[in-house]
Amino acid sequence: MKILVTYMSQTGNTKKVAEAIYQEIKGKKEIKPMSEVSSLAGYDLAFVGLPIQAYGPGAEGKSFLEQHSKGRNIALFITHASPEEQPELKEWLGKCKAAAVGANIVGIFNCRGELSQAIADFMSNSGDPALAAWAKERPDTLGQPDAARLKKARTFAREIMKKHSRG
Ligand SMILES: Cc1cc2nc3c(=O)[nH]c(=O)nc-3n(C[C@H](O)[C@H](O)[C@H](O)COP(=O)(O)O)c2cc1C
């Protein structure tokens, strides 16, 4: 059995989750950014990670999923600046799942990630009051994903591996 962990990460948060997941996988495994993956053929299971950007999957993650998901076993992991309890998250995660056209989605993990200073500055200066208000939430996101969230990511990876080896 061969497992791939692949991710898109603009500011490093999703990469941290990817590395935590990768550490938990036993046996044949690879980790690489999705820009270096040309196909998911040959992998029994792929963990695919991306950040939420503009209320859904970012452009690179979306196009990767649309192109490579068909007939594949995929576990999604997603980071976002909003708190996990944010009601709109359901819809944003739904859009990520929908992008994985034809996949067998074996699980989905999501957690908060830090809103970078550069992105917060961009939002503050965008002239859009909703984005400017959002930028003010940056202090609440600092240091995310933290150790507790990365631990949850590792638990997720173990559960998926257990389920997959049974099934
Ligand atoms: C262009 C852009 C748009 C974003 N839009 C959202 C959003 O709609 N909802 C949200 O919760 N976070 C949003 N974020 C924050 C990121 O999802 C969050 O910081 C994520 O952890 C970044 O992951 P990365 O470091 O792997 O790129 C946005 C970030 C960027 C750069």
PDB file of C-alpha atoms and ligand atoms in Angstrom:
ATOM      1  CA  MET A   1       0.000   0.000   0.000  1.00  0.00           C
ATOM      2  CA  LYS A   2       1.361   3.381  -1.011  1.00  0.00           C
ATOM      3  CA  ILE A   3       0.142   6.634   0.530  1.00  0.00           C
ATOM      4  CA  LEU A   4       0.633  10.181  -0.690  1.00  0.00           C
ATOM      5  CA  VAL A   5       0.334  13.344   1.364  1.00  0.00           C
ATOM      6  CA  THR A   6       0.049  16.371  -0.885  1.00  0.00           C
ATOM      7  CA  TYR A   7      -0.844  19.961  -0.137  1.00  0.00           C
ATOM      8  CA  MET A   8      -1.080  23.531  -1.274  1.00  0.00           C
ATOM      9  CA  SER A   9       0.070  26.040   1.335  1.00  0.00           C
ATOM     10  CA  GLN A  10       0.547  29.728   0.692  1.00  0.00           C
ATOM     11  CA  THR A  11       1.675  30.726   4.195  1.00  0.00           C
ATOM     12  CA  GLY A  12       2.739  27.392   5.750  1.00  0.00           C
ATOM     13  CA  ASN A  13      -0.265  26.379   7.874  1.00  0.00           C
ATOM     14  CA  THR A  14      -1.570  23.570   5.684  1.00  0.00           C
ATOM     15  CA  LYS A  15       2.004  22.347   5.267  1.00  0.00           C
ATOM     16  CA  LYS A  16       2.289  21.955   9.058  1.00  0.00           C
ATOM     17  CA  VAL A  17      -0.846  19.803   9.084  1.00  0.00           C
ATOM     18  CA  ALA A  18       0.507  17.814   6.126  1.00  0.00           C
ATOM     19  CA  GLU A  19       3.725  17.054   8.010  1.00  0.00           C
ATOM     20  CA  ALA A  20       1.824  15.993  11.146  1.00  0.00           C
ATOM     21  CA  ILE A  21      -0.326  13.616   9.084  1.00  0.00           C
ATOM     22  CA  TYR A  22       2.712  12.267   7.230  1.00  0.00           C
ATOM     23  CA  GLN A  23       4.471  11.424  10.501  1.00  0.00           C
ATOM     24  CA  GLU A  24       1.602   9.131  11.502  1.00  0.00           C
ATOM     25  CA  ILE A  25       1.625   7.027   8.365  1.00  0.00           C
ATOM     26  CA  LYS A  26       3.453   3.735   8.540  1.00  0.00           C
ATOM     27  CA  GLY A  27       4.848   1.998   5.481  1.00  0.00           C
ATOM     28  CA  LYS A  28       5.357   3.312   1.968  1.00  0.00           C
ATOM     29  CA  LYS A  29       4.650   7.018   1.880  1.00  0.00           C
ATOM     30  CA  GLU A  30       5.507  10.249   0.091  1.00  0.00           C
ATOM     31  CA  ILE A  31       4.908  13.904   0.838  1.00  0.00           C
ATOM     32  CA  LYS A  32       5.022  16.688  -1.747  1.00  0.00           C
ATOM     33  CA  PRO A  33       3.380  19.961  -2.675  1.00  0.00           C
ATOM     34  CA  MET A  34       0.587  19.502  -5.210  1.00  0.00           C
ATOM     35  CA  SER A  35       2.564  21.553  -7.726  1.00  0.00           C
ATOM     36  CA  GLU A  36       4.917  18.536  -7.940  1.00  0.00           C
ATOM     37  CA  VAL A  37       2.193  15.903  -8.342  1.00  0.00           C
ATOM     38  CA  SER A  38       1.153  15.046 -11.875  1.00  0.00           C
ATOM     39  CA  SER A  39      -1.243  12.207 -11.025  1.00  0.00           C
ATOM     40  CA  LEU A  40      -2.691  10.263  -8.100  1.00  0.00           C
ATOM     41  CA  ALA A  41      -2.465   7.019 -10.060  1.00  0.00           C
ATOM     42  CA  GLY A  42      -0.364   4.442  -8.223  1.00  0.00           C
ATOM     43  CA  TYR A  43      -1.388   5.590  -4.738  1.00  0.00           C
ATOM     44  CA  ASP A  44      -3.911   3.583  -2.742  1.00  0.00           C
ATOM     45  CA  LEU A  45      -4.850   6.675  -0.780  1.00  0.00           C
ATOM     46  CA  ALA A  46      -4.019  10.374  -0.976  1.00  0.00           C
ATOM     47  CA  PHE A  47      -4.303  12.906   1.813  1.00  0.00           C
ATOM     48  CA  VAL A  48      -4.930  16.194  -0.013  1.00  0.00           C
ATOM     49  CA  GLY A  49      -4.618  19.489   1.863  1.00  0.00           C
ATOM     50  CA  LEU A  50      -5.512  23.058   0.966  1.00  0.00           C
ATOM     51  CA  PRO A  51      -6.462  26.358   2.586  1.00  0.00           C
ATOM     52  CA  ILE A  52      -9.846  28.047   2.351  1.00  0.00           C
ATOM     53  CA  GLN A  53      -9.484  31.121   0.181  1.00  0.00           C
ATOM     54  CA  ALA A  54     -12.410  33.453  -0.491  1.00  0.00           C
ATOM     55  CA  TYR A  55     -15.048  31.161   1.035  1.00  0.00           C
ATOM     56  CA  GLY A  56     -14.054  27.968  -0.717  1.00  0.00           C
ATOM     57  CA  PRO A  57     -11.072  26.007  -1.991  1.00  0.00           C
ATOM     58  CA  GLY A  58      -8.307  28.277  -3.309  1.00  0.00           C
ATOM     59  CA  ALA A  59      -7.819  28.217  -7.080  1.00  0.00           C
ATOM     60  CA  GLU A  60      -4.827  25.841  -7.096  1.00  0.00           C
ATOM     61  CA  GLY A  61      -6.416  23.359  -4.696  1.00  0.00           C
ATOM     62  CA  LYS A  62      -9.716  23.452  -6.541  1.00  0.00           C
ATOM     63  CA  SER A  63      -8.194  22.788  -9.916  1.00  0.00           C
ATOM     64  CA  PHE A  64      -5.985  20.004  -8.499  1.00  0.00           C
ATOM     65  CA  LEU A  65      -9.018  18.250  -7.015  1.00  0.00           C
ATOM     66  CA  GLU A  66     -11.116  18.702 -10.145  1.00  0.00           C
ATOM     67  CA  GLN A  67      -8.387  17.227 -12.285  1.00  0.00           C
ATOM     68  CA  HIS A  68      -7.116  14.324 -10.191  1.00  0.00           C
ATOM     69  CA  SER A  69      -9.907  13.006  -7.963  1.00  0.00           C
ATOM     70  CA  LYS A  70     -11.873  10.702 -10.218  1.00  0.00           C
ATOM     71  CA  GLY A  71     -11.846   7.136  -8.905  1.00  0.00           C
ATOM     72  CA  ARG A  72      -9.322   7.917  -6.131  1.00  0.00           C
ATOM     73  CA  ASN A  73      -9.471   7.435  -2.379  1.00  0.00           C
ATOM     74  CA  ILE A  74      -8.978  10.878  -0.902  1.00  0.00           C
ATOM     75  CA  ALA A  75      -8.787  12.195   2.663  1.00  0.00           C
ATOM     76  CA  LEU A  76      -9.096  15.971   2.692  1.00  0.00           C
ATOM     77  CA  PHE A  77      -7.453  18.307   5.200  1.00  0.00           C
ATOM     78  CA  ILE A  78      -8.214  21.978   5.178  1.00  0.00           C
ATOM     79  CA  THR A  79      -7.112  25.044   7.118  1.00  0.00           C
ATOM     80  CA  HIS A  80      -8.925  28.364   7.470  1.00  0.00           C
ATOM     81  CA  ALA A  81      -8.592  31.523   9.544  1.00  0.00           C
ATOM     82  CA  SER A  82     -12.159  31.379  10.862  1.00  0.00           C
ATOM     83  CA  PRO A  83     -12.856  29.469  14.057  1.00  0.00           C
ATOM     84  CA  GLU A  84     -14.022  25.871  13.623  1.00  0.00           C
ATOM     85  CA  GLU A  85     -17.478  26.835  14.975  1.00  0.00           C
ATOM     86  CA  GLN A  86     -18.100  29.398  12.230  1.00  0.00           C
ATOM     87  CA  PRO A  87     -21.436  28.338  10.648  1.00  0.00           C
ATOM     88  CA  GLU A  88     -20.357  29.262   7.092  1.00  0.00           C
ATOM     89  CA  LEU A  89     -17.521  26.733   7.270  1.00  0.00           C
ATOM     90  CA  LYS A  90     -19.899  23.888   6.429  1.00  0.00           C
ATOM     91  CA  GLU A  91     -20.623  25.482   3.107  1.00  0.00           C
ATOM     92  CA  TRP A  92     -16.936  26.244   2.373  1.00  0.00           C
ATOM     93  CA  LEU A  93     -15.922  22.676   3.203  1.00  0.00           C
ATOM     94  CA  GLY A  94     -18.805  21.443   1.057  1.00  0.00           C
ATOM     95  CA  LYS A  95     -17.317  23.349  -1.878  1.00  0.00           C
ATOM     96  CA  CYS A  96     -13.964  21.632  -1.285  1.00  0.00           C
ATOM     97  CA  LYS A  97     -15.636  18.222  -1.296  1.00  0.00           C
ATOM     98  CA  ALA A  98     -17.589  19.108  -4.418  1.00  0.00           C
ATOM     99  CA  ALA A  99     -14.340  19.968  -6.206  1.00  0.00           C
ATOM    100  CA  ALA A 100     -13.151  16.367  -5.671  1.00  0.00           C
ATOM    101  CA  VAL A 101     -15.314  15.156  -8.532  1.00  0.00           C
ATOM    102  CA  GLY A 102     -15.758  11.389  -8.586  1.00  0.00           C
ATOM    103  CA  ALA A 103     -13.536  10.742  -5.554  1.00  0.00           C
ATOM    104  CA  ASN A 104     -14.191   8.310  -2.762  1.00  0.00           C
ATOM    105  CA  ILE A 105     -13.777  10.788   0.095  1.00  0.00           C
ATOM    106  CA  VAL A 106     -12.715   8.708   3.075  1.00  0.00           C
ATOM    107  CA  GLY A 107     -12.612  11.585   5.559  1.00  0.00           C
ATOM    108  CA  ILE A 108     -12.227  15.300   6.046  1.00  0.00           C
ATOM    109  CA  PHE A 109     -10.261  17.213   8.674  1.00  0.00           C
ATOM    110  CA  ASN A 110     -10.278  20.954   9.147  1.00  0.00           C
ATOM    111  CA  CYS A 111      -8.686  23.369  11.585  1.00  0.00           C
ATOM    112  CA  ARG A 112      -7.870  26.968  12.159  1.00  0.00           C
ATOM    113  CA  GLY A 113      -4.677  28.448  10.728  1.00  0.00           C
ATOM    114  CA  GLU A 114      -3.009  31.775  11.321  1.00  0.00           C
ATOM    115  CA  LEU A 115      -4.054  34.679   9.124  1.00  0.00           C
ATOM    116  CA  SER A 116      -0.697  36.000   7.960  1.00  0.00           C
ATOM    117  CA  GLN A 117       0.267  39.638   8.488  1.00  0.00           C
ATOM    118  CA  ALA A 118       0.617  40.195   4.742  1.00  0.00           C
ATOM    119  CA  ILE A 119      -2.876  38.870   4.036  1.00  0.00           C
ATOM    120  CA  ALA A 120      -4.371  40.833   6.956  1.00  0.00           C
ATOM    121  CA  ASP A 121      -2.729  44.029   5.602  1.00  0.00           C
ATOM    122  CA  PHE A 122      -4.090  43.299   2.156  1.00  0.00           C
ATOM    123  CA  MET A 123      -7.599  42.788   3.599  1.00  0.00           C
ATOM    124  CA  SER A 124      -7.362  45.982   5.703  1.00  0.00           C
ATOM    125  CA  ASN A 125      -6.417  48.011   2.634  1.00  0.00           C
ATOM    126  CA  SER A 126      -8.865  46.347   0.246  1.00  0.00           C
ATOM    127  CA  GLY A 127     -11.592  48.940   0.705  1.00  0.00           C
ATOM    128  CA  ASP A 128     -14.036  46.105   1.434  1.00  0.00           C
ATOM    129  CA  PRO A 129     -15.492  46.598   4.947  1.00  0.00           C
ATOM    130  CA  ALA A 130     -16.163  42.856   5.383  1.00  0.00           C
ATOM    131  CA  LEU A 131     -12.537  41.986   4.623  1.00  0.00           C
ATOM    132  CA  ALA A 132     -11.242  44.853   6.764  1.00  0.00           C
ATOM    133  CA  ALA A 133     -13.330  43.618   9.716  1.00  0.00           C
ATOM    134  CA  TRP A 134     -11.989  40.148   9.175  1.00  0.00           C
ATOM    135  CA  ALA A 135      -8.379  41.315   9.242  1.00  0.00           C
ATOM    136  CA  LYS A 136      -8.976  42.423  12.825  1.00  0.00           C
ATOM    137  CA  GLU A 137      -9.422  38.774  13.808  1.00  0.00           C
ATOM    138  CA  ARG A 138      -5.757  38.052  13.110  1.00  0.00           C
ATOM    139  CA  PRO A 139      -4.693  38.188  16.790  1.00  0.00           C
ATOM    140  CA  ASP A 140      -7.100  35.310  17.568  1.00  0.00           C
ATOM    141  CA  THR A 141      -5.446  33.169  14.927  1.00  0.00           C
ATOM    142  CA  LEU A 142      -1.815  33.648  15.950  1.00  0.00           C
ATOM    143  CA  GLY A 143       0.165  30.437  16.338  1.00  0.00           C
ATOM    144  CA  GLN A 144      -2.466  28.245  14.644  1.00  0.00           C
ATOM    145  CA  PRO A 145      -2.434  25.384  13.981  1.00  0.00           C
ATOM    146  CA  ASP A 146      -1.088  24.917  17.516  1.00  0.00           C
ATOM    147  CA  ALA A 147       0.070  21.681  19.169  1.00  0.00           C
ATOM    148  CA  ALA A 148      -3.483  20.682  20.146  1.00  0.00           C
ATOM    149  CA  ARG A 149      -4.760  21.087  16.591  1.00  0.00           C
ATOM    150  CA  LEU A 150      -1.788  19.204  15.144  1.00  0.00           C
ATOM    151  CA  LYS A 151      -2.503  16.402  17.610  1.00  0.00           C
ATOM    152  CA  LYS A 152      -6.053  16.206  16.249  1.00  0.00           C
ATOM    153  CA  ALA A 153      -4.603  16.041  12.732  1.00  0.00           C
ATOM    154  CA  ARG A 154      -2.438  13.078  13.782  1.00  0.00           C
ATOM    155  CA  THR A 155      -5.453  11.335  15.313  1.00  0.00           C
ATOM    156  CA  PHE A 156      -7.341  11.914  12.054  1.00  0.00           C
ATOM    157  CA  ALA A 157      -4.482  10.333  10.088  1.00  0.00           C
ATOM    158  CA  ARG A 158      -4.424   7.257  12.341  1.00  0.00           C
ATOM    159  CA  GLU A 159      -8.187   6.807  12.086  1.00  0.00           C
ATOM    160  CA  ILE A 160      -8.134   7.084   8.302  1.00  0.00           C
ATOM    161  CA  MET A 161      -5.282   4.572   8.064  1.00  0.00           C
ATOM    162  CA  LYS A 162      -7.125   2.156  10.333  1.00  0.00           C
ATOM    163  CA  LYS A 163     -10.326   2.466   8.319  1.00  0.00           C
ATOM    164  CA  HIS A 164      -8.467   2.134   5.044  1.00  0.00           C
ATOM    165  CA  SER A 165      -6.496  -0.957   6.019  1.00  0.00           C
ATOM    166  CA  ARG A 166      -9.729  -2.653   7.144  1.00  0.00           C
ATOM    167  CA  GLY A 167     -11.715  -1.700   4.096  1.00  0.00           C
TER     168      GLY A 167
HETATM  169  C1  LIG B   1      -6.568  35.098  -0.556  1.00  0.00           C
HETATM  170  C2  LIG B   1      -6.984  34.479   0.771  1.00  0.00           C
HETATM  171  C3  LIG B   1      -8.324  34.324   1.057  1.00  0.00           C
HETATM  172  C4  LIG B   1      -8.720  33.751   2.284  1.00  0.00           C
HETATM  173  N1  LIG B   1     -10.043  33.547   2.514  1.00  0.00           N
HETATM  174  C5  LIG B   1     -10.432  32.933   3.671  1.00  0.00           C
HETATM  175  C6  LIG B   1     -11.809  32.621   3.906  1.00  0.00           C
HETATM  176  O1  LIG B   1     -12.683  32.849   3.074  1.00  0.00           O
HETATM  177  N2  LIG B   1     -12.129  32.051   5.097  1.00  0.00           N
HETATM  178  C7  LIG B   1     -11.200  31.768   6.049  1.00  0.00           C
HETATM  179  O2  LIG B   1     -11.560  31.264   7.112  1.00  0.00           O
HETATM  180  N3  LIG B   1      -9.888  32.014   5.832  1.00  0.00           N
HETATM  181  C8  LIG B   1      -9.488  32.590   4.675  1.00  0.00           C
HETATM  182  N4  LIG B   1      -8.156  32.819   4.446  1.00  0.00           N
HETATM  183  C9  LIG B   1      -7.177  32.433   5.470  1.00  0.00           C
HETATM  184  C10 LIG B   1      -6.517  31.092   5.192  1.00  0.00           C
HETATM  185  O3  LIG B   1      -7.464  30.105   4.876  1.00  0.00           O
HETATM  186  C11 LIG B   1      -5.735  30.602   6.425  1.00  0.00           C
HETATM  187  O4  LIG B   1      -4.823  31.572   6.858  1.00  0.00           O
HETATM  188  C12 LIG B   1      -5.044  29.282   6.089  1.00  0.00           C
HETATM  189  O5  LIG B   1      -4.656  28.634   7.275  1.00  0.00           O
HETATM  190  C13 LIG B   1      -3.831  29.518   5.199  1.00  0.00           C
HETATM  191  O6  LIG B   1      -3.202  28.300   4.947  1.00  0.00           O
HETATM  192  P1  LIG B   1      -1.749  28.234   4.299  1.00  0.00           P
HETATM  193  O7  LIG B   1      -0.812  28.881   5.293  1.00  0.00           O
HETATM  194  O8  LIG B   1      -1.482  26.793   4.156  1.00  0.00           O
HETATM  195  O9  LIG B   1      -1.794  28.985   3.021  1.00  0.00           O
HETATM  196  C14 LIG B   1      -7.746  33.375   3.245  1.00  0.00           C
HETATM  197  C15 LIG B   1      -6.390  33.544   2.929  1.00  0.00           C
HETATM  198  C16 LIG B   1      -6.004  34.075   1.716  1.00  0.00           C
HETATM  199  C17 LIG B   1      -4.547  34.201   1.388  1.00  0.00           C
END
